[in-house]
mmCIF file of C-alpha atoms in Angstrom:
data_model
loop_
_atom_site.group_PDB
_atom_site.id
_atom_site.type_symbol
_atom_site.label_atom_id
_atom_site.label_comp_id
_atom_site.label_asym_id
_atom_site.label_seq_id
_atom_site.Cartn_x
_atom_site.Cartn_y
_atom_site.Cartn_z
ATOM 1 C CA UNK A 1 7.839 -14.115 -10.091
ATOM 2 C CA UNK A 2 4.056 -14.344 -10.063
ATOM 3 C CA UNK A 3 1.212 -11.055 -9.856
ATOM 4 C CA UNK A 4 -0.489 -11.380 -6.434
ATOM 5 C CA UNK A 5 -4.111 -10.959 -5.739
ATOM 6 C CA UNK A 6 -4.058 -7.400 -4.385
ATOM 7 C CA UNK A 7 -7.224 -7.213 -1.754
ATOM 8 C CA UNK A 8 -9.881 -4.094 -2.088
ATOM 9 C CA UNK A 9 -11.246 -2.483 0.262
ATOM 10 C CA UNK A 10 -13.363 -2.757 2.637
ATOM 11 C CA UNK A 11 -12.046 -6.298 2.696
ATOM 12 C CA UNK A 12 -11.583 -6.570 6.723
ATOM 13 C CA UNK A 13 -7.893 -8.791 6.189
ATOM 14 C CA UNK A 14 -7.239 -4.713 5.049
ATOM 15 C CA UNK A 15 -7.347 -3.962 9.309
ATOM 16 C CA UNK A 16 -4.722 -6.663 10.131
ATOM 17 C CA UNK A 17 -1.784 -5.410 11.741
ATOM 18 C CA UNK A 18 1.135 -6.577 10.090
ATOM 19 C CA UNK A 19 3.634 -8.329 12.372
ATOM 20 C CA UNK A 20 8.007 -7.578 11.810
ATOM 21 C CA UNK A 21 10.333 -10.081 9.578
ATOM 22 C CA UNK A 22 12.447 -11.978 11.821
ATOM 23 C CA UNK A 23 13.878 -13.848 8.742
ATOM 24 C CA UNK A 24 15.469 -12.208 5.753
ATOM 25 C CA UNK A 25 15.880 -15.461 3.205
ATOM 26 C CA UNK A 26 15.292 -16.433 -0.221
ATOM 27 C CA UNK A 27 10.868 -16.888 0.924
ATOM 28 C CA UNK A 28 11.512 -12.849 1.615
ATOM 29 C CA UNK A 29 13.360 -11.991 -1.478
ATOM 30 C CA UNK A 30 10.683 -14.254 -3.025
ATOM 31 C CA UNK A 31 7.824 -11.376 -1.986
ATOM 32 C CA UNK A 32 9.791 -8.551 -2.510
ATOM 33 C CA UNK A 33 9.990 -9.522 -6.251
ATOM 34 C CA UNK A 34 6.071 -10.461 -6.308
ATOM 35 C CA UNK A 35 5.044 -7.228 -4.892
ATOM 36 C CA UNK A 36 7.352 -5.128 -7.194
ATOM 37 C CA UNK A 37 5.813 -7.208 -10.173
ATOM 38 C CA UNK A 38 2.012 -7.108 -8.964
ATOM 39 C CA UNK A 39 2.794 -3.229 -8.213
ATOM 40 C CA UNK A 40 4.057 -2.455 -11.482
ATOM 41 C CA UNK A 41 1.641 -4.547 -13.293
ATOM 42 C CA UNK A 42 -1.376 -2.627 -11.453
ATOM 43 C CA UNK A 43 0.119 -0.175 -11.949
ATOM 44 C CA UNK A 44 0.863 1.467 -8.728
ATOM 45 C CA UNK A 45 3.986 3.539 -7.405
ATOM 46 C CA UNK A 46 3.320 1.716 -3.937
ATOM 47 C CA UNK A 47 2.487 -1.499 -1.884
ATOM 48 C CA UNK A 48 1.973 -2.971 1.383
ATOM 49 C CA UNK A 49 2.466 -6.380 2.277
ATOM 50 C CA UNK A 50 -0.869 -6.161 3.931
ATOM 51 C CA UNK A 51 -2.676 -5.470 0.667
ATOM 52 C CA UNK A 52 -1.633 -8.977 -0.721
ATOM 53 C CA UNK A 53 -2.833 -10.440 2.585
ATOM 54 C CA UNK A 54 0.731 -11.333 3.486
ATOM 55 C CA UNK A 55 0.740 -9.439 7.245
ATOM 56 C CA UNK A 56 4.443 -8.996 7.983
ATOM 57 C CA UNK A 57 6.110 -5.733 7.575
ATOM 58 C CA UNK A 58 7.017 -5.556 3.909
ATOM 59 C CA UNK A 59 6.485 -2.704 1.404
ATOM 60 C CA UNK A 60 8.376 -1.725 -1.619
ATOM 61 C CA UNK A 61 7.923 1.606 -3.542
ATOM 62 C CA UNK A 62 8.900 3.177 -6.514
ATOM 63 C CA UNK A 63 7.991 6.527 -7.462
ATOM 64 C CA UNK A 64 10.292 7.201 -10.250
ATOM 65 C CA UNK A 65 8.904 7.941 -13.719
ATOM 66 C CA UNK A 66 10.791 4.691 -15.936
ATOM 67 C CA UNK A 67 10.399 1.989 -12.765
ATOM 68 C CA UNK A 68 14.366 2.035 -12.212
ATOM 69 C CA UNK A 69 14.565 2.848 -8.178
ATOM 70 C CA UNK A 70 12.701 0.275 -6.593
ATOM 71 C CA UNK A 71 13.275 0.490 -3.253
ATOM 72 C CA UNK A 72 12.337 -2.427 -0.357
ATOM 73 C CA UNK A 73 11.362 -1.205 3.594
ATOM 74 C CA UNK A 74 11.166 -4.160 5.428
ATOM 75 C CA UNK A 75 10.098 -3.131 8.897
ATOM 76 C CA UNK A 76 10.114 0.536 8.849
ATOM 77 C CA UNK A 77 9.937 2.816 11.581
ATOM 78 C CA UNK A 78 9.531 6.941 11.076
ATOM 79 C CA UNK A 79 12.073 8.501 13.193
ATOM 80 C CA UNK A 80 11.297 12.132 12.518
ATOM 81 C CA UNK A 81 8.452 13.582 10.713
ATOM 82 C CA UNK A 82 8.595 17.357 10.137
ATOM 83 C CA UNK A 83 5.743 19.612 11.663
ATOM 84 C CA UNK A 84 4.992 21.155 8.387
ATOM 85 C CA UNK A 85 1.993 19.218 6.513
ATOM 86 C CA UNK A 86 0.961 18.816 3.352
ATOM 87 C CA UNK A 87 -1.909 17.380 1.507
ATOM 88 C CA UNK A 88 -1.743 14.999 -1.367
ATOM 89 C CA UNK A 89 -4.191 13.744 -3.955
ATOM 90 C CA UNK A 90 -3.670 9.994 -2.882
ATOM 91 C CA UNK A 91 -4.949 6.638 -4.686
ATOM 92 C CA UNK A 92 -4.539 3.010 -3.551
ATOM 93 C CA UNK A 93 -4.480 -0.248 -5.136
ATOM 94 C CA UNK A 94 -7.133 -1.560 -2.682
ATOM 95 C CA UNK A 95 -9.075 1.072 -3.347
ATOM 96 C CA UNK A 96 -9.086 1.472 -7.025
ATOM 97 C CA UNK A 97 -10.184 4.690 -8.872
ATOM 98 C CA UNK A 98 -10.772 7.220 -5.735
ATOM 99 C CA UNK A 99 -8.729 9.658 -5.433
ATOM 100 C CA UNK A 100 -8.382 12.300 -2.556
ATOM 101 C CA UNK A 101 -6.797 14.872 -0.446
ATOM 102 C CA UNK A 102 -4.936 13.835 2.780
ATOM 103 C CA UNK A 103 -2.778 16.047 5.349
ATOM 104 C CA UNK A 104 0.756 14.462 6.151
ATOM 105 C CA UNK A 105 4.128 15.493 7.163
ATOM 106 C CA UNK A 106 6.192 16.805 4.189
ATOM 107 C CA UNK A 107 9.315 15.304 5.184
ATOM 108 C CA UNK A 108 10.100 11.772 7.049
ATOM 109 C CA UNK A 109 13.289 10.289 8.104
ATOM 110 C CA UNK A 110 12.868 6.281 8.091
ATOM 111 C CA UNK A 111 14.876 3.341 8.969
ATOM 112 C CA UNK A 112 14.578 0.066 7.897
ATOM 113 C CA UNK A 113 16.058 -3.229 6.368
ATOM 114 C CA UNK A 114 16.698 -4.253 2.389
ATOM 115 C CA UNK A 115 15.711 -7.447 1.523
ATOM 116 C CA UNK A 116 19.061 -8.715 2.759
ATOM 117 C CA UNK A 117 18.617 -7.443 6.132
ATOM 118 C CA UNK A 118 20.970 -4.365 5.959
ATOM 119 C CA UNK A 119 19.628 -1.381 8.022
ATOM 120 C CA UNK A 120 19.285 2.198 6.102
ATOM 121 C CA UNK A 121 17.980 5.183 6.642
ATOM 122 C CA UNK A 122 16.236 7.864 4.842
ATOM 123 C CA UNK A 123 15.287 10.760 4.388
ATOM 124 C CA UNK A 124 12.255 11.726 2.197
ATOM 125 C CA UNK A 125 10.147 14.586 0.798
ATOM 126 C CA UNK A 126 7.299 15.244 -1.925
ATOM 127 C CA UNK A 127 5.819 12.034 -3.294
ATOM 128 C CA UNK A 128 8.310 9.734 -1.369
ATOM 129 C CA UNK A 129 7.477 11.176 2.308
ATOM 130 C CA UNK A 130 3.492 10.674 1.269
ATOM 131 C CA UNK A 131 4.298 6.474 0.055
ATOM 132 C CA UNK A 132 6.254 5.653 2.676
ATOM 133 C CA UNK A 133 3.743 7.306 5.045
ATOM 134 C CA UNK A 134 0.656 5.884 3.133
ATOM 135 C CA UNK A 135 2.141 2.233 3.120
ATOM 136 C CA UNK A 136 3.359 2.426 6.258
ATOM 137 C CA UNK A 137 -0.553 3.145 7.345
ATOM 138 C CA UNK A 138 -1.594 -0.546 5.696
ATOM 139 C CA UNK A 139 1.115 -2.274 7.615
ATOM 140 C CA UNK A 140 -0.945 -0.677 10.775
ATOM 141 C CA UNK A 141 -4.070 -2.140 9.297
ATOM 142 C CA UNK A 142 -5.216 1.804 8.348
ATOM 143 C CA UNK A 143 -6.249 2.853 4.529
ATOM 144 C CA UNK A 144 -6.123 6.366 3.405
ATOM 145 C CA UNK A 145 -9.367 6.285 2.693
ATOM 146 C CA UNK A 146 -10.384 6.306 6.742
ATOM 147 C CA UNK A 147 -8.341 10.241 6.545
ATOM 148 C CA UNK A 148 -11.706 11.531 4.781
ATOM 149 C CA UNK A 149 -15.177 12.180 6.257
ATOM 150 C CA UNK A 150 -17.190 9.397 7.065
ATOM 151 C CA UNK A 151 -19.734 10.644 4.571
ATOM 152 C CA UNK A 152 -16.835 10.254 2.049
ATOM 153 C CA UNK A 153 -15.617 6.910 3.276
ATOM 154 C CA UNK A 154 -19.325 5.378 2.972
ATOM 155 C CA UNK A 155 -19.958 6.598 -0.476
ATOM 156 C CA UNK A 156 -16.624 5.171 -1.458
ATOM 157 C CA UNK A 157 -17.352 1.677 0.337
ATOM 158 C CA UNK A 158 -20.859 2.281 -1.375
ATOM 159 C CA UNK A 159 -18.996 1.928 -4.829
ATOM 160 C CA UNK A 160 -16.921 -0.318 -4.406
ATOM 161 C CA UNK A 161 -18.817 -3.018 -3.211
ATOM 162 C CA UNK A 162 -21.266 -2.198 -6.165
ATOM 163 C CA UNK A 163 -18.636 -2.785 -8.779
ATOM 164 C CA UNK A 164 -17.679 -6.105 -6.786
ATOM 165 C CA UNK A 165 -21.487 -7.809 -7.456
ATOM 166 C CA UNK A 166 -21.679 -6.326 -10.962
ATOM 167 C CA UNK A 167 -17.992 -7.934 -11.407
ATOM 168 C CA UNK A 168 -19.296 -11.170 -9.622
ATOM 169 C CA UNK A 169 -22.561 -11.237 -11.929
ATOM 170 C CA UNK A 170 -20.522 -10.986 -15.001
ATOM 171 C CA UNK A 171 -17.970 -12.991 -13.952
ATOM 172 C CA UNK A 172 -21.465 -16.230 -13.163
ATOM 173 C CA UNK A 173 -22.977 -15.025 -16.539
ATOM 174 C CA UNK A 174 -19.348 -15.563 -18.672
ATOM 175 C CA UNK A 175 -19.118 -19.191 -17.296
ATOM 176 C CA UNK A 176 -22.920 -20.136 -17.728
ATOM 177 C CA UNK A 177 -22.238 -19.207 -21.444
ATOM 178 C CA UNK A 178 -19.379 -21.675 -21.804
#
C-alpha cells in the first residue's frame, strides 16, 4: 500500500468530473487500499478518488471512532435524499484547516458497488449522509468549499495559496542548505 499525494485546493484537476469503473480487478482493489491508507494517515474520515487525481468514481469512508468500518462506494448514485436539511461543520483534505457550515439532506439512500463489484445499498443519516454527500460532490468535480459565499471562498483560496509559497520557499531554502 503506498500514501497518495492528496491535491489542495484550488488545484483545477479538483473540477474534473470523475468518469464510472467499468473494471473491478486487483488495479481497483489496489486504490481502494491506497485511499483508505492516505485517508487514515491524513487523517480524514473521507476521500474521493478525485482528490488523489485518480478521476473514476471511487471513494471510501469511514466515520467510525477506532477505523474498523471502512466502507468502499465505487460508483455511487443517491436514490433518495430526504427533504429535511441539515447543516454540518465540514472539513476536507484538499482543503486543509477550514472548517464550515453547509446545508444537506439528513438522510440518503445510496447504491453502489464494493471493490468486488457487488451492488449494495444504503441507507444513511448524521455524519454518514453528510460523507457520502460531500465525496460524492468531488467525484462531480464540486468542493464544499464552493457551498459558502464567494467572499468566504476567496479568503479561503487567499490562504491557501499563501501557505503553498511559504511551503515552496521553505521547502528551496532546506535544499540550498544541504
Amino acid at each position: 500500500m503506498s500514501i497518495l499525494n492528496i491535491l489542495r485546493y484550488p488545484d483545477p484537476r479538483l473540477h474534473k468530473t470523475a468518469k464510472p469503473v467499468t473494471q473491478f480487478d486487483e488495479r481497483l482493489k489496489k486504490l481502494v487500499a491506497d485511499m483508505a491508507e492516505t485517508m487514515y494517515d491524513a487523517p480524514g474520515i473521507g476521500l474521493a478518488a478525485t482528490q488523489v487525481d485518480v478521476h473514476e468514481q471511487v471513494i471510501v469512508i469511514d466515520t467510525s471512532e477506532n477505523r474498523s468500518d471502512l466502507r468502499a462506494f465505487i460508483n455511487p448514485e443517491i436514490l433518495w435524499a430526504s427533504d429535511e436539511k441539515q447543516v454540518y461543520d465540514e472539513g476536507c483534505l484538499s482543503v486543509p484547516g477550514i472548517y464550515d457550515g453547509v446545508e444537506r439532506p439528513a438522510r440518503v439512500k445510496v447504491r453502489a458497488f464494493d471493490a468486488d463489484g457487488k451492488p449494495f445499498e444504503l441507507e444513511a443519516d448524521g455524519l454518514l449522509a453528510v460523507c457520502i454527500q460531500h465525496e460524492m460532490d468531488h467525484l462531480k468535480g464540486k468542493v464544499f468549499v464552493e457551498y459558502l459565499s464567494p467572499l468566504k471562498r476567496n479568503r479561503i483560496k487567499t490562504k491557501l495559496l499563501k501557505e503553498e509559497r511559504e511551503l515552496a520557499r521553505s521547502q528551496t531554502r532546506t535544499a540550498a542548505v544541504r
